[in-house]
Amino acid sequence: MTTIAQRYRVTRMIGSLAAATAMLVMVGCKDLDVVNLNGASASSLETAPTPAQLVTAAQSLVTQWRGIDAGHASELTKYGYEMWSFRASEPRGLTNVVTGPITGGNWSFGTIKNINLFLAAINNVTGMTDAEKAGLRGWLKMNLAIQYEDMAQAHDSFGVVLVLQADPLNGAPAPINTKAQVWTEIFRLMDEAYTTDLPAAGATFPNLKISAGFAGYNTPVTMRPLNRALVARWRNIVAVPFGRPGYNAADWTAVQTALGLSFISPSTVAGAPTTGMTAAQMRAGPFHVYEASSTNGLNSVDRFSVWRFGFEAQCKTTGAIPGASCGADSVLTSTTAVTYTPTNRDGRAFGANARVMYVGTASALNLFNVTSNARQTDMLAPTQTARIGTLASLPVIRNEELLLIRAETYLNANPPDCANAILDINRVRTSAIAAMPALTCPYVAVAALNQPATLEDELLYEKRFSLWAENGTVWLDMRHYGKAKLIPHWLPEFRIFDIFPIPAAECDIRGYSTKGCFQGGYGGIQGGPNTKFQPLN
């Protein structure tokens, strides 16, 4: 998550946008305005913008979106203890995650301010058709929602500023909006893009070159299902699980509605196929691509797993490998990073589709009593012969995730719908990737197969194995279900940071009585008994 991982670095602001908009972050700062001789002035965009200026500005958001998703993959996964990126020469990659305290870094609103400026400029541009304007509005509103969502899931109940003050130097601090207000604005933007702007756009976006990984989702028409897929993911984050205070069944119905308009396949829970889906069907969806010439490669080169991922894997059958929990993991004897010995395990953890590769004791990394013999491999093209690289593609959202979200909606219906939930869970379990046996309803855990005790925990198992190291699903899901303290955290003294505080610089101005402000930083929570490789139940 860009806002967390890079501590809301100022580089997320306009400096990472195209030259045509590079000076706009300073607009409104009175005599601190700096003229960018290579780009457009704020006044020209406000009064006489050109189509080229607006398209250039919109184009730059491709990189912004990619950076946010890369942050989720590289950082939220750390705070959920899915994997770490650390070196003995730079221990802060580990210590900053497990000990804290954390201060929240810096809020970065440069991109948000500029998107709002671009949206206003569309009303004044000449030389563009109404359809072209509508297409740009839809694209800009979706990206504005993505910017807010990035901060909303980090700060959660602490809230986020939605509307900046006109004079940030001399005015009072902008009010911090509540969690509910922030998500309402996010969904408003996405709904307007889906309902009003994208339908009114032409067949293509005006000269907008979206990443090749968005093929099939890069026109106003085909981006609408992607819009609903993201809305389904986000509404799922907000909806209160069944049986918890504040539960509202209508919130889960809204998730189902969004899913029905997304690119989920099969489109209905009763549709075919019900089993045996291919890896390609599971991985269907847009993804970010990285090129050799890019200076913004995927930040994933040294991402290590502490192998809880493998230890928690379920068994396919009982008795094939002797020992408790499908057999001791000491059978991982490869020293050449080629194959895993166990064949009785979840295919997402072992074998050709595993996202981790064993690198052998000679390559083990040991830092502060954390030892890893495993590294992450490619997300969309896993291999047991090479670790993930900077040019690996990064999923935006995939069909496999949508199927598990739909299962989650049925599990959180009132009353819970076990049969339909398990239909989608089994689509994932019996796919070519996991190659696991199907579950039955009513769900009864089989201890010999290392299955979680409840269907809720079983769903969380499926999500963290299917989406491992992809978007921070453990951190998000465990907080969502009130189980953050149960995140396995390796050592008892390691902390769990379940939320990110208001930045210290903001607290210095607003006062430390402000909700989300912590003198000296947020110290996190003390985890429960789950430390090494235990199931989350």
Coordinates of C-alpha atoms in Angstrom, one line a residue:
M1 CA 0.0 0.0 0.0
T2 CA 1.7 3.1 -1.1
T3 CA 0.4 5.3 1.7
I4 CA 1.6 2.9 4.3
A5 CA 4.7 1.4 2.8
Q6 CA 6.3 4.6 1.7
R7 CA 4.8 6.4 4.6
Y8 CA 2.8 8.6 2.3
R9 CA 6.0 9.9 0.8
V10 CA 5.9 13.2 -0.9
T11 CA 6.9 11.5 -4.1
R12 CA 3.3 10.3 -4.3
M13 CA 2.4 13.9 -5.0
I14 CA 2.6 15.8 -8.2
G15 CA 6.2 15.2 -8.7
S16 CA 5.4 11.7 -10.0
L17 CA 2.9 13.1 -12.5
A18 CA 3.7 14.3 -16.0
A19 CA 5.5 17.6 -16.5
A20 CA 2.3 19.2 -17.7
T21 CA 1.0 19.1 -14.1
A22 CA 4.1 19.0 -12.0
M23 CA 3.8 22.3 -10.3
L24 CA 0.1 22.1 -9.3
V25 CA 0.7 20.8 -5.8
M26 CA 1.7 24.3 -4.7
V27 CA -1.3 26.0 -6.1
G28 CA -3.0 28.1 -3.5
C29 CA 0.1 28.5 -1.4
K30 CA 0.4 32.2 -2.2
D31 CA 3.9 33.4 -2.7
L32 CA 5.3 29.9 -2.5
D33 CA 4.0 29.3 -6.1
V34 CA 6.7 27.9 -8.3
V35 CA 6.5 28.3 -12.1
N36 CA 7.1 25.1 -14.1
L37 CA 8.6 26.3 -17.3
N38 CA 8.0 22.9 -18.9
G39 CA 4.4 22.5 -18.0
A40 CA 1.0 24.1 -17.8
S41 CA 0.1 26.7 -15.3
A42 CA -2.8 26.2 -12.9
S43 CA -4.5 29.3 -14.2
S44 CA -4.4 27.9 -17.8
L45 CA -6.0 24.7 -16.7
E46 CA -8.7 26.6 -14.8
T47 CA -9.5 29.0 -17.7
A48 CA -8.3 27.7 -21.0
P49 CA -7.2 24.0 -20.8
T50 CA -6.2 22.1 -23.9
P51 CA -7.2 18.6 -24.7
A52 CA -3.5 17.6 -24.7
Q53 CA -3.0 18.9 -21.2
L54 CA -5.9 17.0 -19.8
V55 CA -5.0 13.7 -21.6
T56 CA -1.4 14.0 -20.4
A57 CA -2.7 14.6 -16.8
A58 CA -5.1 11.6 -17.1
Q59 CA -2.4 9.4 -18.5
S60 CA -0.1 10.0 -15.5
L61 CA -2.7 8.3 -13.3
V62 CA -1.9 4.9 -14.8
T63 CA 1.4 5.1 -12.8
Q64 CA -0.4 6.4 -9.7
W65 CA -2.8 3.5 -9.6
R66 CA 0.1 1.0 -10.2
G67 CA 2.0 2.6 -7.3
I68 CA -0.9 2.2 -4.9
D69 CA -1.5 -1.4 -5.7
A70 CA 2.2 -2.2 -5.5
G71 CA 2.2 -0.6 -2.0
H72 CA -0.7 -2.9 -1.0
A73 CA 1.3 -5.9 -2.3
S74 CA 4.6 -5.0 -0.7
E75 CA 3.5 -3.4 2.6
L76 CA 0.1 -4.5 3.8
T77 CA 1.4 -8.1 3.3
K78 CA 4.1 -7.3 5.8
Y79 CA 1.8 -6.1 8.5
G80 CA -0.3 -9.2 8.0
Y81 CA 2.9 -11.2 8.5
E82 CA 2.4 -12.9 5.1
M83 CA 5.9 -12.1 4.0
W84 CA 8.7 -9.7 4.7
S85 CA 11.2 -7.8 2.6
F86 CA 14.4 -7.5 4.6
R87 CA 18.1 -7.6 4.4
A88 CA 20.7 -8.0 7.1
S89 CA 22.3 -4.8 5.9
E90 CA 18.9 -2.9 6.3
P91 CA 17.1 -4.3 9.4
R92 CA 14.5 -1.6 9.4
G93 CA 12.6 -3.5 6.7
L94 CA 11.7 -5.9 9.5
T95 CA 12.0 -3.8 12.7
N96 CA 9.7 -1.0 11.5
V97 CA 7.0 -3.6 10.8
V98 CA 7.2 -5.7 14.0
T99 CA 8.3 -3.3 16.7
G100 CA 7.2 0.2 15.9
P101 CA 5.9 2.5 17.1
I102 CA 4.5 4.0 13.9
T103 CA 3.7 7.6 13.3
G104 CA 1.6 7.5 10.2
G105 CA 4.2 9.2 8.0
N106 CA 2.8 12.1 5.8
W107 CA -0.6 12.5 4.2
S108 CA -0.1 13.1 0.5
F109 CA -2.9 15.0 -1.2
G110 CA -1.1 16.3 -4.2
T111 CA -2.7 13.8 -6.6
I112 CA -6.1 14.3 -5.1
K113 CA -5.9 18.1 -5.5
N114 CA -4.8 17.7 -9.1
I115 CA -7.5 15.3 -10.0
N116 CA -10.1 17.7 -8.7
L117 CA -8.5 20.5 -10.7
F118 CA -8.6 18.3 -13.8
L119 CA -12.2 17.5 -13.3
A120 CA -13.0 21.2 -13.1
A121 CA -10.9 21.9 -16.2
I122 CA -13.0 19.5 -18.3
N123 CA -15.8 22.0 -18.1
N124 CA -13.7 24.7 -19.7
V125 CA -11.9 22.7 -22.4
T126 CA -12.6 23.2 -26.1
G127 CA -11.8 20.8 -28.9
M128 CA -13.2 17.7 -27.1
T129 CA -16.5 16.0 -27.8
D130 CA -19.0 15.4 -25.0
A131 CA -18.2 11.7 -25.2
E132 CA -14.5 12.3 -24.8
K133 CA -15.1 14.5 -21.8
A134 CA -17.4 11.9 -20.2
G135 CA -14.7 9.3 -20.7
L136 CA -12.1 11.4 -19.0
R137 CA -14.5 12.2 -16.1
G138 CA -15.1 8.5 -15.5
W139 CA -11.4 7.7 -15.5
L140 CA -10.6 10.6 -13.2
K141 CA -13.3 9.8 -10.7
M142 CA -12.3 6.2 -10.5
N143 CA -8.7 7.2 -9.8
L144 CA -9.8 9.8 -7.2
A145 CA -11.8 7.0 -5.5
I146 CA -8.6 4.8 -5.6
Q147 CA -6.6 7.6 -3.9
Y148 CA -9.2 8.0 -1.1
E149 CA -9.5 4.2 -0.7
D150 CA -5.8 3.8 -0.2
M151 CA -6.0 6.1 2.8
A152 CA -9.4 4.9 4.0
Q153 CA -8.3 1.3 4.6
A154 CA -5.1 2.3 6.3
H155 CA -6.7 4.7 8.8
D156 CA -10.1 3.0 9.0
S157 CA -12.0 4.3 12.0
F158 CA -9.6 7.2 12.5
G159 CA -10.9 8.8 9.3
V160 CA -9.4 10.8 6.4
V161 CA -9.5 14.4 5.2
L162 CA -11.8 14.7 2.1
V163 CA -11.8 18.4 1.4
L164 CA -8.6 20.4 1.7
Q165 CA -8.6 23.9 3.0
A166 CA -8.2 26.7 0.4
D167 CA -5.1 28.1 2.2
P168 CA -3.1 25.3 3.7
L169 CA -0.5 27.7 5.2
N170 CA -2.7 30.2 7.0
G171 CA -6.1 28.5 7.4
A172 CA -7.3 26.1 10.1
P173 CA -6.7 22.4 9.5
A174 CA -9.2 20.8 7.3
P175 CA -11.7 18.6 9.2
I176 CA -11.0 14.9 9.4
N177 CA -14.0 13.0 8.0
T178 CA -15.4 9.9 9.6
K179 CA -14.9 6.4 8.2
A180 CA -18.5 6.4 7.0
Q181 CA -18.2 9.7 5.3
V182 CA -15.0 8.7 3.5
W183 CA -16.5 5.5 2.1
T184 CA -19.7 7.2 1.1
E185 CA -17.6 9.6 -1.0
I186 CA -15.6 6.7 -2.5
F187 CA -18.7 4.9 -3.6
R188 CA -20.3 8.1 -4.9
L189 CA -17.3 8.7 -7.2
M190 CA -17.3 5.1 -8.4
D191 CA -21.1 5.0 -8.9
E192 CA -21.0 8.3 -10.9
A193 CA -18.3 6.9 -13.1
Y194 CA -20.2 3.7 -13.6
T195 CA -23.7 5.1 -14.0
T196 CA -23.2 8.5 -15.7
D197 CA -19.8 9.1 -17.1
L198 CA -18.6 5.8 -18.7
P199 CA -21.9 5.1 -20.4
A200 CA -21.8 8.5 -22.0
A201 CA -18.3 8.1 -23.3
G202 CA -17.3 6.9 -26.7
A203 CA -15.9 3.6 -27.7
T204 CA -12.4 4.5 -26.5
F205 CA -10.8 6.9 -24.1
P206 CA -9.4 10.0 -25.9
N207 CA -5.7 9.2 -26.7
L208 CA -5.4 7.5 -23.3
K209 CA -2.9 4.7 -23.2
I210 CA -3.7 2.3 -20.4
S211 CA -1.3 -0.5 -19.5
A212 CA -1.3 -3.5 -21.7
G213 CA -2.2 -5.6 -18.7
F214 CA -5.7 -3.9 -18.8
A215 CA -6.5 -5.5 -22.2
G216 CA -10.2 -6.3 -22.1
Y217 CA -10.8 -3.6 -19.4
N218 CA -9.4 -0.5 -21.1
T219 CA -12.3 1.1 -22.8
P220 CA -15.3 3.0 -21.2
V221 CA -17.5 -0.1 -21.8
T222 CA -15.1 -2.8 -20.5
M223 CA -14.0 -0.6 -17.6
R224 CA -17.5 -0.6 -16.1
P225 CA -17.2 -4.3 -15.0
L226 CA -13.8 -3.5 -13.4
N227 CA -15.4 -0.6 -11.6
R228 CA -18.0 -2.9 -10.1
A229 CA -15.4 -5.5 -9.2
L230 CA -13.5 -2.9 -7.2
V231 CA -16.7 -1.6 -5.6
A232 CA -17.5 -5.2 -4.6
R233 CA -14.0 -5.6 -3.0
W234 CA -14.4 -2.3 -1.1
R235 CA -18.0 -2.8 0.0
N236 CA -16.9 -6.1 1.3
I237 CA -14.2 -4.4 3.4
V238 CA -16.9 -2.0 4.9
A239 CA -19.7 -4.5 5.5
V240 CA -19.9 -5.7 9.1
P241 CA -19.7 -9.5 9.4
F242 CA -22.7 -11.5 10.5
G243 CA -23.2 -11.6 14.3
R244 CA -21.1 -8.5 15.0
P245 CA -22.5 -5.2 16.3
G246 CA -23.6 -3.0 13.5
Y247 CA -24.4 -5.9 11.1
N248 CA -26.7 -4.9 8.3
A249 CA -27.7 -7.6 5.7
A250 CA -28.3 -4.9 3.1
D251 CA -24.6 -4.1 3.1
W252 CA -23.8 -7.6 1.9
T253 CA -26.6 -7.5 -0.6
A254 CA -24.9 -4.4 -2.0
V255 CA -21.7 -6.5 -2.4
Q256 CA -23.6 -9.1 -4.3
T257 CA -25.2 -6.5 -6.6
A258 CA -21.8 -5.1 -7.5
L259 CA -20.4 -8.6 -8.1
G260 CA -23.3 -9.3 -10.5
L261 CA -22.2 -6.4 -12.6
S262 CA -18.6 -7.2 -12.5
F263 CA -16.6 -9.7 -14.7
I264 CA -17.0 -12.5 -12.2
S265 CA -17.3 -15.9 -13.9
P266 CA -19.5 -17.8 -13.7
S267 CA -21.8 -14.8 -13.3
T268 CA -24.2 -16.6 -11.0
V269 CA -23.5 -18.9 -8.2
A270 CA -25.5 -21.7 -9.8
G271 CA -23.7 -21.3 -13.1
A272 CA -21.2 -23.7 -14.7
P273 CA -18.5 -24.8 -14.1
T274 CA -18.9 -25.8 -10.5
T275 CA -15.6 -27.6 -10.3
G276 CA -12.4 -28.0 -12.2
M277 CA -11.8 -24.4 -13.3
T278 CA -8.6 -23.7 -15.0
A279 CA -5.7 -21.5 -13.7
A280 CA -6.4 -19.1 -16.5
Q281 CA -10.0 -18.7 -15.3
M282 CA -8.9 -18.1 -11.8
R283 CA -6.3 -15.5 -12.8
A284 CA -8.6 -13.6 -15.2
G285 CA -8.6 -9.9 -14.6
P286 CA -6.5 -6.8 -15.3
F287 CA -2.9 -6.5 -14.1
H288 CA -0.2 -3.9 -13.9
V289 CA 2.8 -4.5 -16.1
Y290 CA 6.4 -3.3 -15.7
E291 CA 8.9 -2.8 -18.5
A292 CA 12.7 -3.1 -18.5
S293 CA 13.0 0.6 -19.2
S294 CA 10.8 1.5 -16.2
T295 CA 12.3 3.0 -13.1
N296 CA 9.3 2.0 -11.1
G297 CA 9.6 -1.8 -11.1
L298 CA 7.6 -4.0 -8.8
N299 CA 9.2 -3.6 -5.4
S300 CA 9.3 -7.3 -4.7
V301 CA 12.8 -8.6 -5.3
D302 CA 13.8 -9.6 -1.8
R303 CA 10.4 -10.7 -0.4
F304 CA 10.8 -13.6 2.0
S305 CA 8.3 -15.9 3.4
V306 CA 8.7 -17.3 6.9
W307 CA 6.9 -20.4 5.7
R308 CA 3.9 -20.1 7.8
F309 CA 2.2 -20.3 4.4
G310 CA 3.4 -23.8 3.9
F311 CA 2.9 -25.0 7.5
E312 CA -0.7 -24.0 7.5
A313 CA -1.5 -25.7 4.2
Q314 CA -4.3 -28.2 4.3
C315 CA -3.9 -31.8 3.3
K316 CA -5.5 -33.3 0.2
T317 CA -5.9 -36.7 1.7
T318 CA -5.2 -38.3 5.1
G319 CA -2.3 -40.7 5.6
A320 CA -0.3 -40.0 2.4
I321 CA 2.4 -38.4 4.4
P322 CA 2.8 -39.6 8.0
G323 CA 2.8 -37.2 10.9
A324 CA 0.5 -34.5 12.3
S325 CA -0.8 -31.7 10.0
C326 CA -0.1 -33.6 6.8
G327 CA 3.4 -34.5 7.8
A328 CA 6.3 -32.6 9.2
D329 CA 7.7 -29.9 6.9
S330 CA 11.1 -31.2 7.4
V331 CA 10.5 -33.1 4.2
L332 CA 11.3 -29.9 2.4
T333 CA 14.7 -31.2 1.5
S334 CA 15.5 -29.5 -1.8
T335 CA 18.6 -27.4 -1.8
T336 CA 18.4 -26.4 -5.4
A337 CA 15.0 -24.5 -5.3
V338 CA 13.5 -26.9 -7.8
T339 CA 10.8 -29.0 -6.2
Y340 CA 8.9 -29.6 -3.0
T341 CA 8.7 -33.1 -1.7
P342 CA 5.1 -32.9 -0.3
T343 CA 2.4 -33.9 -2.8
N344 CA -0.4 -34.1 -0.3
R345 CA -0.7 -30.3 0.2
D346 CA -2.6 -27.3 -1.1
G347 CA -1.3 -26.5 -4.6
R348 CA -1.2 -22.8 -3.7
A349 CA 1.5 -23.6 -1.2
F350 CA 3.4 -26.5 -2.8
G351 CA 4.1 -27.5 -6.3
A352 CA 4.0 -25.7 -9.7
N353 CA 1.4 -23.1 -8.7
A354 CA 3.0 -22.2 -5.3
R355 CA 3.9 -18.6 -4.9
V356 CA 6.9 -19.4 -2.7
M357 CA 10.0 -21.3 -3.6
Y358 CA 12.4 -23.1 -1.2
V359 CA 15.9 -21.8 -1.6
G360 CA 17.7 -24.2 0.7
T361 CA 19.6 -23.8 4.0
A362 CA 22.6 -22.3 2.2
S363 CA 20.4 -19.4 1.2
A364 CA 18.6 -19.0 4.5
L365 CA 18.2 -15.5 5.9
N366 CA 18.4 -15.0 9.6
L367 CA 17.6 -11.6 11.2
F368 CA 16.6 -11.1 14.8
N369 CA 15.7 -14.8 15.2
V370 CA 13.5 -14.7 12.1
T371 CA 14.7 -17.4 9.6
S372 CA 13.5 -17.8 6.1
N373 CA 14.3 -20.5 3.5
A374 CA 11.6 -19.4 1.1
R375 CA 11.2 -16.5 -1.3
Q376 CA 8.2 -15.4 -3.2
T377 CA 7.9 -16.3 -6.8
D378 CA 5.8 -14.8 -9.6
M379 CA 2.1 -14.0 -8.8
L380 CA 0.6 -14.8 -12.3
A381 CA 3.3 -17.1 -13.6
P382 CA 4.7 -19.0 -10.6
T383 CA 7.8 -21.1 -11.0
Q384 CA 10.0 -23.1 -8.7
T385 CA 13.2 -22.1 -10.4
A386 CA 13.2 -18.3 -9.9
R387 CA 12.1 -15.7 -7.4
I388 CA 9.8 -12.9 -8.2
G389 CA 11.5 -10.0 -10.1
T390 CA 10.9 -6.3 -10.6
L391 CA 9.3 -6.9 -14.0
A392 CA 6.7 -9.4 -12.7
S393 CA 3.1 -8.4 -13.4
L394 CA 0.9 -7.4 -10.4
P395 CA -2.8 -8.3 -10.4
V396 CA -5.4 -5.5 -9.9
I397 CA -8.2 -7.8 -9.1
R398 CA -8.9 -11.4 -10.3
N399 CA -11.8 -13.7 -10.8
E400 CA -10.5 -16.0 -8.0
E401 CA -10.9 -13.1 -5.5
L402 CA -14.4 -12.2 -6.8
L403 CA -15.5 -15.8 -6.3
L404 CA -14.3 -15.8 -2.7
I405 CA -16.0 -12.5 -2.1
R406 CA -19.3 -13.9 -3.4
A407 CA -18.8 -16.9 -1.1
E408 CA -18.3 -14.4 1.7
T409 CA -21.5 -12.6 1.0
Y410 CA -23.5 -15.8 1.3
L411 CA -21.6 -16.7 4.5
N412 CA -22.7 -13.3 5.9
A413 CA -26.3 -13.4 4.8
N414 CA -29.0 -13.5 7.4
P415 CA -29.3 -16.5 7.9
P416 CA -25.9 -17.6 6.5
D417 CA -26.3 -19.6 3.3
C418 CA -23.8 -22.4 3.7
A419 CA -24.7 -24.2 0.4
N420 CA -24.1 -21.3 -1.9
A421 CA -21.0 -20.1 0.0
I422 CA -19.5 -23.6 -0.4
L423 CA -20.3 -23.6 -4.1
D424 CA -17.9 -20.7 -4.8
I425 CA -15.4 -21.9 -2.2
N426 CA -15.2 -25.3 -4.0
R427 CA -14.7 -23.6 -7.4
V428 CA -11.5 -22.2 -5.9
R429 CA -10.5 -25.3 -4.0
T430 CA -11.0 -27.7 -7.0
S431 CA -9.4 -25.4 -9.5
A432 CA -6.2 -26.4 -11.3
I433 CA -4.3 -24.1 -8.9
A434 CA -5.3 -25.4 -5.5
A435 CA -6.3 -28.9 -6.6
M436 CA -8.0 -29.5 -3.2
P437 CA -10.9 -31.7 -2.4
A438 CA -14.4 -30.1 -2.3
L439 CA -16.1 -29.2 1.0
T440 CA -19.6 -30.2 1.9
C441 CA -22.5 -28.5 3.6
P442 CA -23.0 -28.5 6.6
Y443 CA -19.3 -27.8 7.0
V444 CA -17.6 -30.2 9.4
A445 CA -13.8 -29.7 9.8
V446 CA -11.6 -32.7 9.3
A447 CA -8.7 -32.4 11.8
A448 CA -6.6 -34.9 9.9
L449 CA -6.7 -32.5 6.9
N450 CA -5.7 -29.5 9.0
Q451 CA -9.0 -27.8 8.3
P452 CA -10.2 -24.8 10.3
A453 CA -12.9 -25.4 12.9
T454 CA -15.5 -23.0 11.4
L455 CA -16.6 -22.2 7.9
E456 CA -15.8 -18.5 8.6
D457 CA -12.2 -19.5 9.3
E458 CA -12.2 -21.9 6.4
L459 CA -13.1 -18.9 4.1
L460 CA -10.3 -16.8 5.6
Y461 CA -8.0 -19.7 4.9
E462 CA -9.0 -19.8 1.2
K463 CA -8.6 -16.1 0.9
R464 CA -5.2 -15.9 2.4
F465 CA -3.9 -18.8 0.3
S466 CA -5.4 -17.6 -3.0
L467 CA -4.4 -14.0 -2.5
W468 CA -1.2 -14.5 -0.6
A469 CA 1.2 -11.6 -0.9
E470 CA -1.1 -9.9 -3.4
N471 CA -3.2 -7.2 -1.6
G472 CA -2.8 -7.5 2.1
T473 CA -5.8 -9.8 2.6
V474 CA -4.6 -11.2 5.9
W475 CA -4.2 -7.8 7.5
L476 CA -7.5 -6.6 6.0
D477 CA -9.6 -9.7 6.7
M478 CA -8.4 -10.4 10.2
R479 CA -9.1 -6.8 11.2
H480 CA -12.5 -7.0 9.4
Y481 CA -13.5 -10.0 11.5
G482 CA -12.1 -8.7 14.8
K483 CA -9.3 -11.2 14.8
A484 CA -6.3 -9.0 14.3
K485 CA -4.6 -10.2 17.5
L486 CA -4.7 -13.8 16.1
I487 CA -2.4 -13.0 13.1
P488 CA 0.5 -15.3 13.6
H489 CA 3.5 -13.0 14.3
W490 CA 6.5 -15.3 14.7
L491 CA 7.8 -14.0 18.1
P492 CA 5.6 -13.0 21.1
E493 CA 7.4 -9.7 21.4
F494 CA 6.5 -8.7 17.9
R495 CA 3.6 -6.2 17.7
I496 CA 0.6 -6.2 15.4
F497 CA -0.3 -2.9 13.8
D498 CA -4.0 -3.2 13.0
I499 CA -4.5 0.4 11.9
F500 CA -2.3 3.4 10.9
P501 CA -2.5 6.6 13.0
I502 CA -3.0 10.2 11.9
P503 CA 0.4 11.5 10.8
A504 CA 2.4 13.0 13.6
A505 CA 2.8 16.3 11.7
E506 CA -1.0 16.6 11.6
C507 CA -1.2 15.8 15.3
D508 CA 1.3 18.5 16.2
I509 CA -1.1 21.0 14.7
R510 CA -4.4 19.5 15.7
G511 CA -3.4 18.4 19.1
Y512 CA -2.9 14.9 20.4
S513 CA -6.4 14.6 21.8
T514 CA -7.4 14.2 18.2
K515 CA -8.7 10.7 17.4
G516 CA -6.0 8.7 15.8
C517 CA -3.1 10.8 17.3
F518 CA -0.6 9.1 19.6
Q519 CA 2.2 10.9 21.4
G520 CA 5.3 9.1 20.3
G521 CA 3.5 7.0 17.8
Y522 CA 1.0 4.1 17.8
G523 CA 2.4 1.1 19.6
G524 CA 0.1 -1.5 18.0
I525 CA -1.6 -4.4 19.8
Q526 CA -0.3 -7.4 21.7
G527 CA -0.9 -10.5 19.6
G528 CA -2.4 -13.6 20.9
P529 CA -0.9 -17.1 21.1
N530 CA -0.5 -17.5 17.4
T531 CA 3.2 -17.0 16.7
K532 CA 4.7 -19.7 14.6
F533 CA 2.8 -21.5 11.8
Q534 CA -0.5 -22.0 13.6
P535 CA -3.9 -22.1 11.9
L536 CA -5.9 -18.9 12.4
N537 CA -8.7 -20.4 14.5

